[in-house]
mmCIF file of C-alpha atoms in Angstrom:
data_model
loop_
_atom_site.group_PDB
_atom_site.id
_atom_site.type_symbol
_atom_site.label_atom_id
_atom_site.label_comp_id
_atom_site.label_asym_id
_atom_site.label_seq_id
_atom_site.Cartn_x
_atom_site.Cartn_y
_atom_site.Cartn_z
ATOM 1 C CA MET J 1 61.026 34.347 -137.607
ATOM 2 C CA LEU J 2 64.354 34.553 -139.372
ATOM 3 C CA ASN J 3 67.079 36.091 -137.220
ATOM 4 C CA ASN J 4 68.664 39.242 -138.640
ATOM 5 C CA ILE J 5 72.190 37.919 -138.094
ATOM 6 C CA ASP J 6 71.282 34.767 -140.013
ATOM 7 C CA ILE J 7 69.787 36.836 -142.840
ATOM 8 C CA LYS J 8 73.084 38.711 -143.221
ATOM 9 C CA ARG J 9 75.117 35.493 -143.148
ATOM 10 C CA ILE J 10 72.852 33.799 -145.691
ATOM 11 C CA ALA J 11 73.015 36.830 -148.006
ATOM 12 C CA LYS J 12 76.821 36.835 -147.987
ATOM 13 C CA THR J 13 76.963 33.073 -148.504
ATOM 14 C CA ARG J 14 74.493 33.131 -151.402
ATOM 15 C CA LEU J 15 76.558 35.834 -153.090
ATOM 16 C CA LYS J 16 79.613 33.569 -152.852
ATOM 17 C CA ASP J 17 77.518 30.690 -154.208
ATOM 18 C CA SER J 18 76.467 32.906 -157.094
ATOM 19 C CA GLU J 19 80.093 33.650 -157.906
ATOM 20 C CA VAL J 20 80.931 29.933 -157.902
ATOM 21 C CA LEU J 21 78.048 29.275 -160.288
ATOM 22 C CA PHE J 22 79.146 32.141 -162.538
ATOM 23 C CA ASN J 23 82.711 30.812 -162.695
ATOM 24 C CA ALA J 24 81.310 27.379 -163.580
ATOM 25 C CA LYS J 25 79.361 29.027 -166.452
ATOM 26 C CA ARG J 26 76.040 28.317 -164.729
ATOM 27 C CA TYR J 27 74.702 31.765 -165.531
ATOM 28 C CA ASP J 28 71.008 31.114 -164.884
ATOM 29 C CA GLY J 29 71.690 29.886 -161.348
ATOM 30 C CA SER J 30 74.148 32.687 -160.681
ATOM 31 C CA TYR J 31 71.603 35.292 -161.776
ATOM 32 C CA TYR J 32 68.861 33.780 -159.635
ATOM 33 C CA LEU J 33 71.030 33.636 -156.505
ATOM 34 C CA CYS J 34 72.178 37.225 -157.011
ATOM 35 C CA GLY J 35 68.585 38.393 -156.897
ATOM 36 C CA TYR J 36 67.908 36.293 -153.837
ATOM 37 C CA THR J 37 70.994 37.846 -152.245
ATOM 38 C CA ILE J 38 69.627 41.348 -152.806
ATOM 39 C CA GLU J 39 66.243 40.319 -151.402
ATOM 40 C CA LEU J 40 67.950 39.076 -148.245
ATOM 41 C CA GLY J 41 70.102 42.197 -148.004
ATOM 42 C CA LEU J 42 66.997 44.364 -148.186
ATOM 43 C CA LYS J 43 65.227 42.301 -145.533
ATOM 44 C CA TYR J 44 68.296 42.635 -143.320
ATOM 45 C CA ARG J 45 68.208 46.413 -143.814
ATOM 46 C CA ILE J 46 64.470 46.524 -143.037
ATOM 47 C CA CYS J 47 65.177 44.777 -139.733
ATOM 48 C CA ASN J 48 67.850 47.335 -138.878
ATOM 49 C CA THR J 49 65.690 50.286 -139.907
ATOM 50 C CA LEU J 50 62.766 49.061 -137.803
ATOM 51 C CA ASP J 51 64.968 47.844 -134.940
ATOM 52 C CA TRP J 52 63.780 44.254 -135.368
ATOM 53 C CA THR J 53 65.903 41.256 -134.432
ATOM 54 C CA ASP J 54 63.905 38.961 -136.740
ATOM 55 C CA TYR J 55 62.080 39.069 -140.065
ATOM 56 C CA PRO J 56 58.786 37.183 -140.505
ATOM 57 C CA ALA J 57 59.283 33.976 -142.453
ATOM 58 C CA THR J 58 56.158 31.827 -142.200
ATOM 59 C CA LYS J 59 52.575 32.320 -143.325
ATOM 60 C CA ASN J 60 51.421 32.578 -139.704
ATOM 61 C CA GLU J 61 54.064 35.196 -138.901
ATOM 62 C CA PHE J 62 53.077 37.320 -141.900
ATOM 63 C CA ASN J 63 49.391 36.927 -141.008
ATOM 64 C CA ALA J 64 50.131 38.315 -137.533
ATOM 65 C CA GLY J 65 50.174 41.879 -138.877
ATOM 66 C CA TYR J 66 53.136 41.799 -141.257
ATOM 67 C CA GLN J 67 51.354 41.213 -144.602
ATOM 68 C CA CYS J 68 52.942 44.246 -146.253
ATOM 69 C CA PHE J 69 56.381 42.709 -145.655
ATOM 70 C CA LYS J 70 55.525 39.498 -147.515
ATOM 71 C CA THR J 71 56.983 40.322 -150.915
ATOM 72 C CA HIS J 72 59.854 39.408 -153.191
ATOM 73 C CA ASN J 73 59.521 42.662 -155.146
ATOM 74 C CA LEU J 74 62.886 44.384 -154.820
ATOM 75 C CA ASP J 75 61.479 47.886 -155.442
ATOM 76 C CA ILE J 76 58.956 47.486 -152.624
ATOM 77 C CA LEU J 77 61.574 46.032 -150.287
ATOM 78 C CA LEU J 78 63.888 48.942 -151.103
ATOM 79 C CA LYS J 79 61.144 51.411 -150.139
ATOM 80 C CA LEU J 80 60.539 49.539 -146.872
ATOM 81 C CA SER J 81 64.273 49.441 -146.117
ATOM 82 C CA GLY J 82 64.620 53.185 -145.670
ATOM 83 C CA LYS J 83 67.554 53.206 -148.113
ATOM 84 C CA GLU J 84 65.741 54.039 -151.340
ATOM 85 C CA LYS J 85 67.064 57.606 -151.610
ATOM 86 C CA ILE J 86 70.678 56.569 -151.006
ATOM 87 C CA VAL J 87 70.597 53.531 -153.290
ATOM 88 C CA LYS J 88 68.885 55.358 -156.143
ATOM 89 C CA SER J 89 71.148 58.394 -155.890
ATOM 90 C CA LYS J 90 74.533 56.728 -155.338
ATOM 91 C CA TYR J 91 74.016 53.321 -156.962
ATOM 92 C CA LEU J 92 71.349 53.873 -159.621
ATOM 93 C CA ALA J 93 73.172 52.015 -162.407
ATOM 94 C CA ASP J 94 73.737 48.985 -160.180
ATOM 95 C CA TRP J 95 70.179 49.121 -158.837
ATOM 96 C CA SER J 96 68.886 49.224 -162.425
ATOM 97 C CA ASN J 97 70.778 45.998 -163.122
ATOM 98 C CA VAL J 98 69.282 44.088 -160.181
ATOM 99 C CA LYS J 99 65.771 45.501 -159.715
ATOM 100 C CA GLY J 100 64.196 43.453 -162.510
ATOM 101 C CA TRP J 101 64.862 40.172 -160.714
ATOM 102 C CA ASN J 102 61.962 38.128 -159.438
ATOM 103 C CA PRO J 103 61.812 34.642 -157.940
ATOM 104 C CA GLU J 104 60.067 33.296 -161.039
ATOM 105 C CA SER J 105 63.387 33.631 -162.871
ATOM 106 C CA ARG J 106 64.219 30.190 -161.509
ATOM 107 C CA TYR J 107 61.655 28.757 -163.945
ATOM 108 C CA LYS J 108 63.209 30.260 -167.062
ATOM 109 C CA PRO J 109 64.630 27.758 -169.549
ATOM 110 C CA ILE J 110 68.298 26.887 -169.103
ATOM 111 C CA GLY J 111 70.446 29.242 -171.147
ATOM 112 C CA THR J 112 68.079 32.211 -170.901
ATOM 113 C CA ILE J 113 70.623 34.283 -168.977
ATOM 114 C CA LYS J 114 73.706 35.074 -171.032
ATOM 115 C CA VAL J 115 77.200 35.658 -169.677
ATOM 116 C CA THR J 116 76.977 39.463 -170.009
ATOM 117 C CA GLU J 117 73.699 39.700 -168.096
ATOM 118 C CA ALA J 118 74.938 37.338 -165.387
ATOM 119 C CA LYS J 119 78.189 39.280 -165.030
ATOM 120 C CA LEU J 120 76.363 42.606 -164.695
ATOM 121 C CA MET J 121 74.024 41.076 -162.129
ATOM 122 C CA LEU J 122 76.933 39.674 -160.114
ATOM 123 C CA ILE J 123 78.949 42.900 -160.146
ATOM 124 C CA SER J 124 75.920 45.045 -159.298
ATOM 125 C CA SER J 125 74.774 42.641 -156.581
ATOM 126 C CA LYS J 126 78.145 42.965 -154.876
ATOM 127 C CA VAL J 127 77.867 46.761 -154.914
ATOM 128 C CA ILE J 128 74.264 46.871 -153.686
ATOM 129 C CA LEU J 129 74.766 44.235 -151.001
ATOM 130 C CA LYS J 130 77.783 46.112 -149.639
ATOM 131 C CA ALA J 131 75.687 49.292 -149.486
ATOM 132 C CA LEU J 132 72.893 47.487 -147.630
ATOM 133 C CA LEU J 133 74.992 45.594 -145.109
#
């Protein structure tokens, strides 16, 4: 299991890493880490909503009755977090910028993500993560 406090710390750190990559003009990596940051923020929020101290992290843990929580889909995680109504009403524009992320983005050819898209993702990720944490 991944401790909720660690999830929060990792999310904040990955957002900083994403900013470093953006400033170094490594837009693909920045974009990917932003999405990962939001995934972690949502998993942190799920733990808080369900009063869990840990989030399942291994195949065995998910197979112990937590299959529905084994996803990288940000829309599904948002529903599970209990914050869907708030995020979609107060932060819809920012959510629209981040929700299309998926972990397969790491396999896209270098240069796929342009500066404008990476900047929007970074700005929106900061807003959404702050709302989740």
